[in-house]
PDB file of C-alpha atoms and ligand atoms in Angstrom:
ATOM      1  CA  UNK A   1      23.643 -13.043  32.114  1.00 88.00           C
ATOM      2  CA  UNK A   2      20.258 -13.560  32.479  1.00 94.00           C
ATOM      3  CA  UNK A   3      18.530 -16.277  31.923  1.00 97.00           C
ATOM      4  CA  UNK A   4      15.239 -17.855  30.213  1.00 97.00           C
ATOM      5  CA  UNK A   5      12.048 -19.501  30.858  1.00 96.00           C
ATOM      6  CA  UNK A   6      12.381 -22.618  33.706  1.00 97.00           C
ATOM      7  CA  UNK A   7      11.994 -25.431  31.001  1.00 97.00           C
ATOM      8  CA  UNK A   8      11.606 -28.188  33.526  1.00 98.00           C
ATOM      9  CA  UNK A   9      12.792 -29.392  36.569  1.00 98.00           C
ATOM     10  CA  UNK A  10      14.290 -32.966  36.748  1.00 98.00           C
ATOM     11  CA  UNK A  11      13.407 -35.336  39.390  1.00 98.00           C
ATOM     12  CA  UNK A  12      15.093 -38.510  40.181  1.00 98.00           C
ATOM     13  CA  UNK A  13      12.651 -41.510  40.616  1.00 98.00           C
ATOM     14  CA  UNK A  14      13.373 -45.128  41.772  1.00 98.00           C
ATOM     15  CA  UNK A  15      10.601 -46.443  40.043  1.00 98.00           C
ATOM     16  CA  UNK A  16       9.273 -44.968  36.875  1.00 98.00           C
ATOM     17  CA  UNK A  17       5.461 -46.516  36.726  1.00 98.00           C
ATOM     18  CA  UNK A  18       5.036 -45.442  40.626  1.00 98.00           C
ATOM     19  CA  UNK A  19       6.251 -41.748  39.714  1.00 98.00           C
ATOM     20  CA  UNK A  20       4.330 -40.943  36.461  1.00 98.00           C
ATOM     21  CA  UNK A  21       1.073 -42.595  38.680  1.00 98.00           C
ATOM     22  CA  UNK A  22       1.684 -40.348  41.887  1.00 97.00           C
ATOM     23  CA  UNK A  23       2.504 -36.903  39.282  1.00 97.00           C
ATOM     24  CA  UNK A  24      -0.454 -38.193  37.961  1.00 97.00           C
ATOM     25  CA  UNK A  25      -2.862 -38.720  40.852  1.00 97.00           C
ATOM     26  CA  UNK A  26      -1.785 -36.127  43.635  1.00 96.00           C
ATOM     27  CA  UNK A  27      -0.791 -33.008  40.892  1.00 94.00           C
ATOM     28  CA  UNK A  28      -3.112 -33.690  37.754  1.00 95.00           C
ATOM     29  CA  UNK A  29      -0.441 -34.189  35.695  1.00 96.00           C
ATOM     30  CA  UNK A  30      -0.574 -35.688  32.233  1.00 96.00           C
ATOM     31  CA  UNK A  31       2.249 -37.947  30.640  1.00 96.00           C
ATOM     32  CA  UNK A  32       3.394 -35.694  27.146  1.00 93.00           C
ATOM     33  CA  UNK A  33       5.769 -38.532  26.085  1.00 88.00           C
ATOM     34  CA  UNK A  34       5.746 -42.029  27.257  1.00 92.00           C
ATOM     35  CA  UNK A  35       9.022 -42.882  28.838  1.00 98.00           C
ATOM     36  CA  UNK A  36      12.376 -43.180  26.190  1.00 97.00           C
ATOM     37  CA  UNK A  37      15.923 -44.558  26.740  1.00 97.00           C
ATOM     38  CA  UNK A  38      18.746 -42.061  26.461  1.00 96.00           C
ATOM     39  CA  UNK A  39      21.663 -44.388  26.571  1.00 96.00           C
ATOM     40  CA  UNK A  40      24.406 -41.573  26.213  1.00 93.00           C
ATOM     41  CA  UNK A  41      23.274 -40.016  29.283  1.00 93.00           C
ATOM     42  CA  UNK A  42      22.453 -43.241  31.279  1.00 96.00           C
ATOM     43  CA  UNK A  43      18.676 -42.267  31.628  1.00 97.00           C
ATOM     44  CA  UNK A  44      15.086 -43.251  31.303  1.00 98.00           C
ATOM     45  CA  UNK A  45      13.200 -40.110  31.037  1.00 98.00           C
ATOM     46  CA  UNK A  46       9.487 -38.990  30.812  1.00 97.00           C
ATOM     47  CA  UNK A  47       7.949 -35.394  30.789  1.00 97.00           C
ATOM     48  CA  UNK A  48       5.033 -34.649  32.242  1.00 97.00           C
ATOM     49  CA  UNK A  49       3.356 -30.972  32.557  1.00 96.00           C
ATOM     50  CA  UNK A  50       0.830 -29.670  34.784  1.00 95.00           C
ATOM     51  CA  UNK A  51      -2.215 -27.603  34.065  1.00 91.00           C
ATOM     52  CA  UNK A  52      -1.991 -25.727  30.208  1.00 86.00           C
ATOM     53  CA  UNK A  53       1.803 -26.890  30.599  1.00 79.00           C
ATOM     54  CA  UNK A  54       2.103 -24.432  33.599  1.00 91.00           C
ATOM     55  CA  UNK A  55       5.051 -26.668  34.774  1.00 95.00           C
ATOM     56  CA  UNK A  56       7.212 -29.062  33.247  1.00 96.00           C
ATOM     57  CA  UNK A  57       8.459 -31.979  35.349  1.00 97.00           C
ATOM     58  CA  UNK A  58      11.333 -34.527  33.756  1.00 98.00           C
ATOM     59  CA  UNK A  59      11.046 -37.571  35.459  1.00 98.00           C
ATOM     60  CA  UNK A  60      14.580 -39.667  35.530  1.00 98.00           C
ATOM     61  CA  UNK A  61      15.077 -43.126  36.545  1.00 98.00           C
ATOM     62  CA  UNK A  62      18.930 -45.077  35.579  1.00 98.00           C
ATOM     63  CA  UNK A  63      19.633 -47.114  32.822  1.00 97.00           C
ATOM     64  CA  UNK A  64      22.955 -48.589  34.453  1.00 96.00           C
ATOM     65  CA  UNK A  65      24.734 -48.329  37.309  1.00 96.00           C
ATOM     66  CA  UNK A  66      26.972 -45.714  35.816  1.00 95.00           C
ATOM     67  CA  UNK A  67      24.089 -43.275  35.345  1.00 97.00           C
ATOM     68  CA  UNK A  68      24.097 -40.076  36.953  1.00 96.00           C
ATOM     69  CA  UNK A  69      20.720 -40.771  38.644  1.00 98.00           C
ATOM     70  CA  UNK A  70      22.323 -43.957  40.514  1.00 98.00           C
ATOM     71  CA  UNK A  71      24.836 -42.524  42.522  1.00 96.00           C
ATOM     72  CA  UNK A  72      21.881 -39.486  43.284  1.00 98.00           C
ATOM     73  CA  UNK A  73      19.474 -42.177  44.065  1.00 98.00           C
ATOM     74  CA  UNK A  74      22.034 -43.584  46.439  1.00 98.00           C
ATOM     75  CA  UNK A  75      22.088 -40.764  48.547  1.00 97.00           C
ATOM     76  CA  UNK A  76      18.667 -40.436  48.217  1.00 98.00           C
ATOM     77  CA  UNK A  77      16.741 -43.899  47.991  1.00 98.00           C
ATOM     78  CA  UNK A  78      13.185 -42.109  47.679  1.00 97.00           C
ATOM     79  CA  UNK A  79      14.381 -39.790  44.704  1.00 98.00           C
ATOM     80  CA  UNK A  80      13.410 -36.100  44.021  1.00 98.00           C
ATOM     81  CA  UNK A  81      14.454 -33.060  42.981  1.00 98.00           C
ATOM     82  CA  UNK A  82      17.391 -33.420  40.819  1.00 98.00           C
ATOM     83  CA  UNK A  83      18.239 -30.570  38.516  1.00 98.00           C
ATOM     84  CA  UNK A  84      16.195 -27.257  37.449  1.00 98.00           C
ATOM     85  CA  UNK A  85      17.082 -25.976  33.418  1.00 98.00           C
ATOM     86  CA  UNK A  86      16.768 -23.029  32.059  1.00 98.00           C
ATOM     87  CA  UNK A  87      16.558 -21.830  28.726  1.00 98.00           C
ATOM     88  CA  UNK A  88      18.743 -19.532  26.679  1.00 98.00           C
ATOM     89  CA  UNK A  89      19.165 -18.322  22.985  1.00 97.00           C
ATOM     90  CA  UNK A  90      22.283 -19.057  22.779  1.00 97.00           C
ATOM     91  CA  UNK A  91      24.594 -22.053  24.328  1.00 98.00           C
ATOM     92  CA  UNK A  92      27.777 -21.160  23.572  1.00 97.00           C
ATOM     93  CA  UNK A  93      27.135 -17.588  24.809  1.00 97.00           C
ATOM     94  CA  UNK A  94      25.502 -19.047  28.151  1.00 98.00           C
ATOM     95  CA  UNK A  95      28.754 -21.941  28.177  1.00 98.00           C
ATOM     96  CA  UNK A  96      31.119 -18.992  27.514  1.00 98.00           C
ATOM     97  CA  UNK A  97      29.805 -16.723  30.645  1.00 98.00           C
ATOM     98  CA  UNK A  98      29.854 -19.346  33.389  1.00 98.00           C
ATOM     99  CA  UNK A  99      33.126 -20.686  32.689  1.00 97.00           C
ATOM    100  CA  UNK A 100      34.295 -16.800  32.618  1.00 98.00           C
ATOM    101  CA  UNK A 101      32.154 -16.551  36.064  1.00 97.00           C
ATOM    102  CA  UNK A 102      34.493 -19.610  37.096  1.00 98.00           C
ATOM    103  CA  UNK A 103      32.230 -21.939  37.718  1.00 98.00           C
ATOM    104  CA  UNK A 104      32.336 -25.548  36.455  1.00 98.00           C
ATOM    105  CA  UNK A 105      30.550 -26.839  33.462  1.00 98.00           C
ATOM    106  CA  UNK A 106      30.070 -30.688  33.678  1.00 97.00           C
ATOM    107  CA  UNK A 107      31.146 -32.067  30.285  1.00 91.00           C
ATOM    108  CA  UNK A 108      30.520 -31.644  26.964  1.00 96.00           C
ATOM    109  CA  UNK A 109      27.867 -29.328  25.492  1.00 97.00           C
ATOM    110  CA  UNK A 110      25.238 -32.174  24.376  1.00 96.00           C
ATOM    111  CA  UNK A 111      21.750 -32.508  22.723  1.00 96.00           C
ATOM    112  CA  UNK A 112      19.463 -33.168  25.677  1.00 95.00           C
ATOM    113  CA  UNK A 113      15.701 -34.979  25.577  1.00 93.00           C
ATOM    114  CA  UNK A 114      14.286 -31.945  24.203  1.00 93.00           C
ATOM    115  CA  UNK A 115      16.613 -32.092  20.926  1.00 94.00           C
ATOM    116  CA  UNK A 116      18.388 -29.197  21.818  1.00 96.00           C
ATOM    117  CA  UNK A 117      22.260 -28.483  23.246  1.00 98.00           C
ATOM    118  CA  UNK A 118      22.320 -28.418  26.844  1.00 98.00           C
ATOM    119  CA  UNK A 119      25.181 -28.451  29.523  1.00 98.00           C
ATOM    120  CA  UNK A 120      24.563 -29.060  33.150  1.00 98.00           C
ATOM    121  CA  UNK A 121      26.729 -26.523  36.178  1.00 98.00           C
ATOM    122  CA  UNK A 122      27.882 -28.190  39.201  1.00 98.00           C
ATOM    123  CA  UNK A 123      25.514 -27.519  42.256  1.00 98.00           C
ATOM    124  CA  UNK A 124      28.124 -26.752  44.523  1.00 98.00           C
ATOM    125  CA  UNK A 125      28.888 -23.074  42.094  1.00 98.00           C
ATOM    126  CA  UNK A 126      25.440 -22.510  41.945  1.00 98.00           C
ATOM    127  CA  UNK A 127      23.364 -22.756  45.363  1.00 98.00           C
ATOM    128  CA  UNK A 128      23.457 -26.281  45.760  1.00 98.00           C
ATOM    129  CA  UNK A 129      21.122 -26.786  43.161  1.00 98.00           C
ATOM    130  CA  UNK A 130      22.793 -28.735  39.764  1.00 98.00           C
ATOM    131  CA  UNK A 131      21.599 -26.322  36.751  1.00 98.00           C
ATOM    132  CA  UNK A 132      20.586 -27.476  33.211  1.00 98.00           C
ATOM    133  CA  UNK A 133      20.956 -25.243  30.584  1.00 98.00           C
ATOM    134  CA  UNK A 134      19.407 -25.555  27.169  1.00 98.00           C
ATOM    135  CA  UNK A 135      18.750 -24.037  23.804  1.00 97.00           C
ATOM    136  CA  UNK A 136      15.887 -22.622  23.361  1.00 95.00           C
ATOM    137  CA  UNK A 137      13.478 -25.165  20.692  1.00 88.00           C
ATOM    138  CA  UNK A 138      13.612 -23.291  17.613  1.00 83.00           C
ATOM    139  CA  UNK A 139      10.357 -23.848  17.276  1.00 58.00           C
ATOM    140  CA  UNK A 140       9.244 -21.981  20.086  1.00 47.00           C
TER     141      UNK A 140
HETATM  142  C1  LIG B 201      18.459 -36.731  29.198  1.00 89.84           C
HETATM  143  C2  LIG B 201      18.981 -35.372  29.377  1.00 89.84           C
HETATM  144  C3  LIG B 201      18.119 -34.667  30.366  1.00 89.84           C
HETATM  145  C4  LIG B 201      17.708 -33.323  29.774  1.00 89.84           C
HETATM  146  O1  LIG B 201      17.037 -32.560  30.477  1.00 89.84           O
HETATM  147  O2  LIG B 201      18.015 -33.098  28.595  1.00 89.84           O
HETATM  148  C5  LIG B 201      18.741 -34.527  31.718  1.00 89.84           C
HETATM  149  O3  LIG B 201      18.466 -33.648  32.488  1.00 89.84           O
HETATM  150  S1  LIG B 201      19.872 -35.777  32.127  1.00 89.84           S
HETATM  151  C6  LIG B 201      20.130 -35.556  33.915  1.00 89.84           C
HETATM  152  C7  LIG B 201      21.209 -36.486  34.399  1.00 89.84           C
HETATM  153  N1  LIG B 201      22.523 -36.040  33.986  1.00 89.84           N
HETATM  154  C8  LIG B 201      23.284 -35.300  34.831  1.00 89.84           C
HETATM  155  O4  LIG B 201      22.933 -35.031  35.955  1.00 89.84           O
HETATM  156  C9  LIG B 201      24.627 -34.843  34.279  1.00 89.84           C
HETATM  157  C10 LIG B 201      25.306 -33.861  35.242  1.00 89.84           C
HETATM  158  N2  LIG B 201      25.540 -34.488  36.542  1.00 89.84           N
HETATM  159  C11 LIG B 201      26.797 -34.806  36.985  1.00 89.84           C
HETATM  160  O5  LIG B 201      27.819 -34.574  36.323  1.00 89.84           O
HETATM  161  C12 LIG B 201      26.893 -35.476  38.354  1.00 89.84           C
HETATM  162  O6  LIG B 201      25.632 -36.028  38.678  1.00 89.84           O
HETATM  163  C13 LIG B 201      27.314 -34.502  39.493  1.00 89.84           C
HETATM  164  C14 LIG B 201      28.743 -34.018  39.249  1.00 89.84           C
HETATM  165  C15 LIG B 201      26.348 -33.336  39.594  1.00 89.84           C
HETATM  166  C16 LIG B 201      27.282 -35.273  40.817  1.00 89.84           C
HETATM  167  O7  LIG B 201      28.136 -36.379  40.718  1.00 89.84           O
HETATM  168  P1  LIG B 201      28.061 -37.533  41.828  1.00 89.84           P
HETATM  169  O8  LIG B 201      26.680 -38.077  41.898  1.00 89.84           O
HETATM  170  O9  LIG B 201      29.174 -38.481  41.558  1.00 89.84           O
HETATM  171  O10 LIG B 201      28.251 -36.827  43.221  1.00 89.84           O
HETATM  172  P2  LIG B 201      29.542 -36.108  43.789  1.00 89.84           P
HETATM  173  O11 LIG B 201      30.077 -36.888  44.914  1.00 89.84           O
HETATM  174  O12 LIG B 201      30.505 -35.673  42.693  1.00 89.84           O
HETATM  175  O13 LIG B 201      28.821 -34.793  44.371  1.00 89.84           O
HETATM  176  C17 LIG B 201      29.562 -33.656  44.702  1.00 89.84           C
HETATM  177  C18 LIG B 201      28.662 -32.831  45.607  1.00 89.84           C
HETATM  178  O14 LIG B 201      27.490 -32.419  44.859  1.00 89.84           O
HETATM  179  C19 LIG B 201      26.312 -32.888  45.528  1.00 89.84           C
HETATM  180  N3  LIG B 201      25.348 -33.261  44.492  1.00 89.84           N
HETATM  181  C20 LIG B 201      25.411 -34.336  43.655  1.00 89.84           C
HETATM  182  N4  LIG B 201      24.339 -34.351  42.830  1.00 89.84           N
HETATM  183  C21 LIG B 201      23.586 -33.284  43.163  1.00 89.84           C
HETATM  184  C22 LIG B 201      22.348 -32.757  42.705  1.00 89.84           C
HETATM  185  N5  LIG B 201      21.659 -33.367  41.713  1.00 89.84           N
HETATM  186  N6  LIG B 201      21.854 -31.639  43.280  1.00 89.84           N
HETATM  187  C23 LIG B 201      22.550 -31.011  44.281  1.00 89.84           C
HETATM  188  N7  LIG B 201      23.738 -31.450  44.797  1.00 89.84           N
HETATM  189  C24 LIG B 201      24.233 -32.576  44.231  1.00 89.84           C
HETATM  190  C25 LIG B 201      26.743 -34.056  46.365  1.00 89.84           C
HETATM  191  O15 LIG B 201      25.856 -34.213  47.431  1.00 89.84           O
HETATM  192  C26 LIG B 201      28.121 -33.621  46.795  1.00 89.84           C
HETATM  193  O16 LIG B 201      27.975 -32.688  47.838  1.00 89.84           O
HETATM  194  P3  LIG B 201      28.797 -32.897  49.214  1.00 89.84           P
HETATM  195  O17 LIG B 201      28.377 -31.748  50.068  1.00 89.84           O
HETATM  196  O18 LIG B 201      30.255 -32.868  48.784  1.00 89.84           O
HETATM  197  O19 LIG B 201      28.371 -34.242  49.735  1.00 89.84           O
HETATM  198 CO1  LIG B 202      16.918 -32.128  32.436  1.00 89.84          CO
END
């Protein structure tokens, strides 16, 4: 199955201020929503995109110590790259074809910080690299 457009790609960060400044400073980035809580997936998030929104960064810090981002930002005290997601038309399609490729979906199907379903692949079935994948904003 092939996949969409590279939405964003989600970056652990210790400290939230420090990261949108340094995006900010050293790649011209600009802030497109101020930070929000996500308490069902244990996050603070921000977006910020580079030039004409050439590249999307999500920037994640924890909201608890059950977050998903602590136990990453244990292994990994300075942060960084977390997660890359892709778009697709069609969740339950994209859900339905890596589960019959065998490899793990992590949870629930779930509306992510762009409003839309997304589920997340464990790294270890796809390159190392843990793989967001989310519907497509209708009004693209
Ligand atoms: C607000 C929504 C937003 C959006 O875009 O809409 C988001 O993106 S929210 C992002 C945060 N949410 C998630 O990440 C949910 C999915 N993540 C998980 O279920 C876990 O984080 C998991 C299973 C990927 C890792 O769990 P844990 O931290 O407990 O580590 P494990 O010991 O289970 O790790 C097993 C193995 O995988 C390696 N690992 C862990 N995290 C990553 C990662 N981000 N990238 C690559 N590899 C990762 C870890 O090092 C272990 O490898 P090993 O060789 O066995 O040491
Ligand atoms: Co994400």
């Amino acid at each position: 199955m092939k996949l969409g457009r590279l939405n964003h790609v989600g970056i652990a960060v210790p400290d939230m201020d420090a990261a949108i400044a340094h995006w900010r400073e050293s790649a011209g980035a600009t802030l497109t929503t101020p930070p929000f809580e996500m308490p069902e997936q244990g996050v603070l998030v921000c977006f910020m995109d580079t030039a004409e929104g050439a590249a999307q960064m999500e920037l994640l810090s924890p909201l608890d110590k059950t977050s998903p981002i602590t136990s990453f930002l244990a292994r990994n005290p300075l942060g960084g790259q977390h997660h890359m997601c892709f778009e697709v038309p069609d969740i339950e399609a994209a859900r339905t074809n890596f589960e019959a490729q065998g490899k793990r979906i992590l949870g629930p199907t779930r509306i992510g910080a762009h409003g839309t379903p997304i589920f997340f692949v464990h790294p270890k079935d796809m390159g190392g690299i843990l793989t967001e994948i989310m519907e497509t904003p209708g009004d693209v």
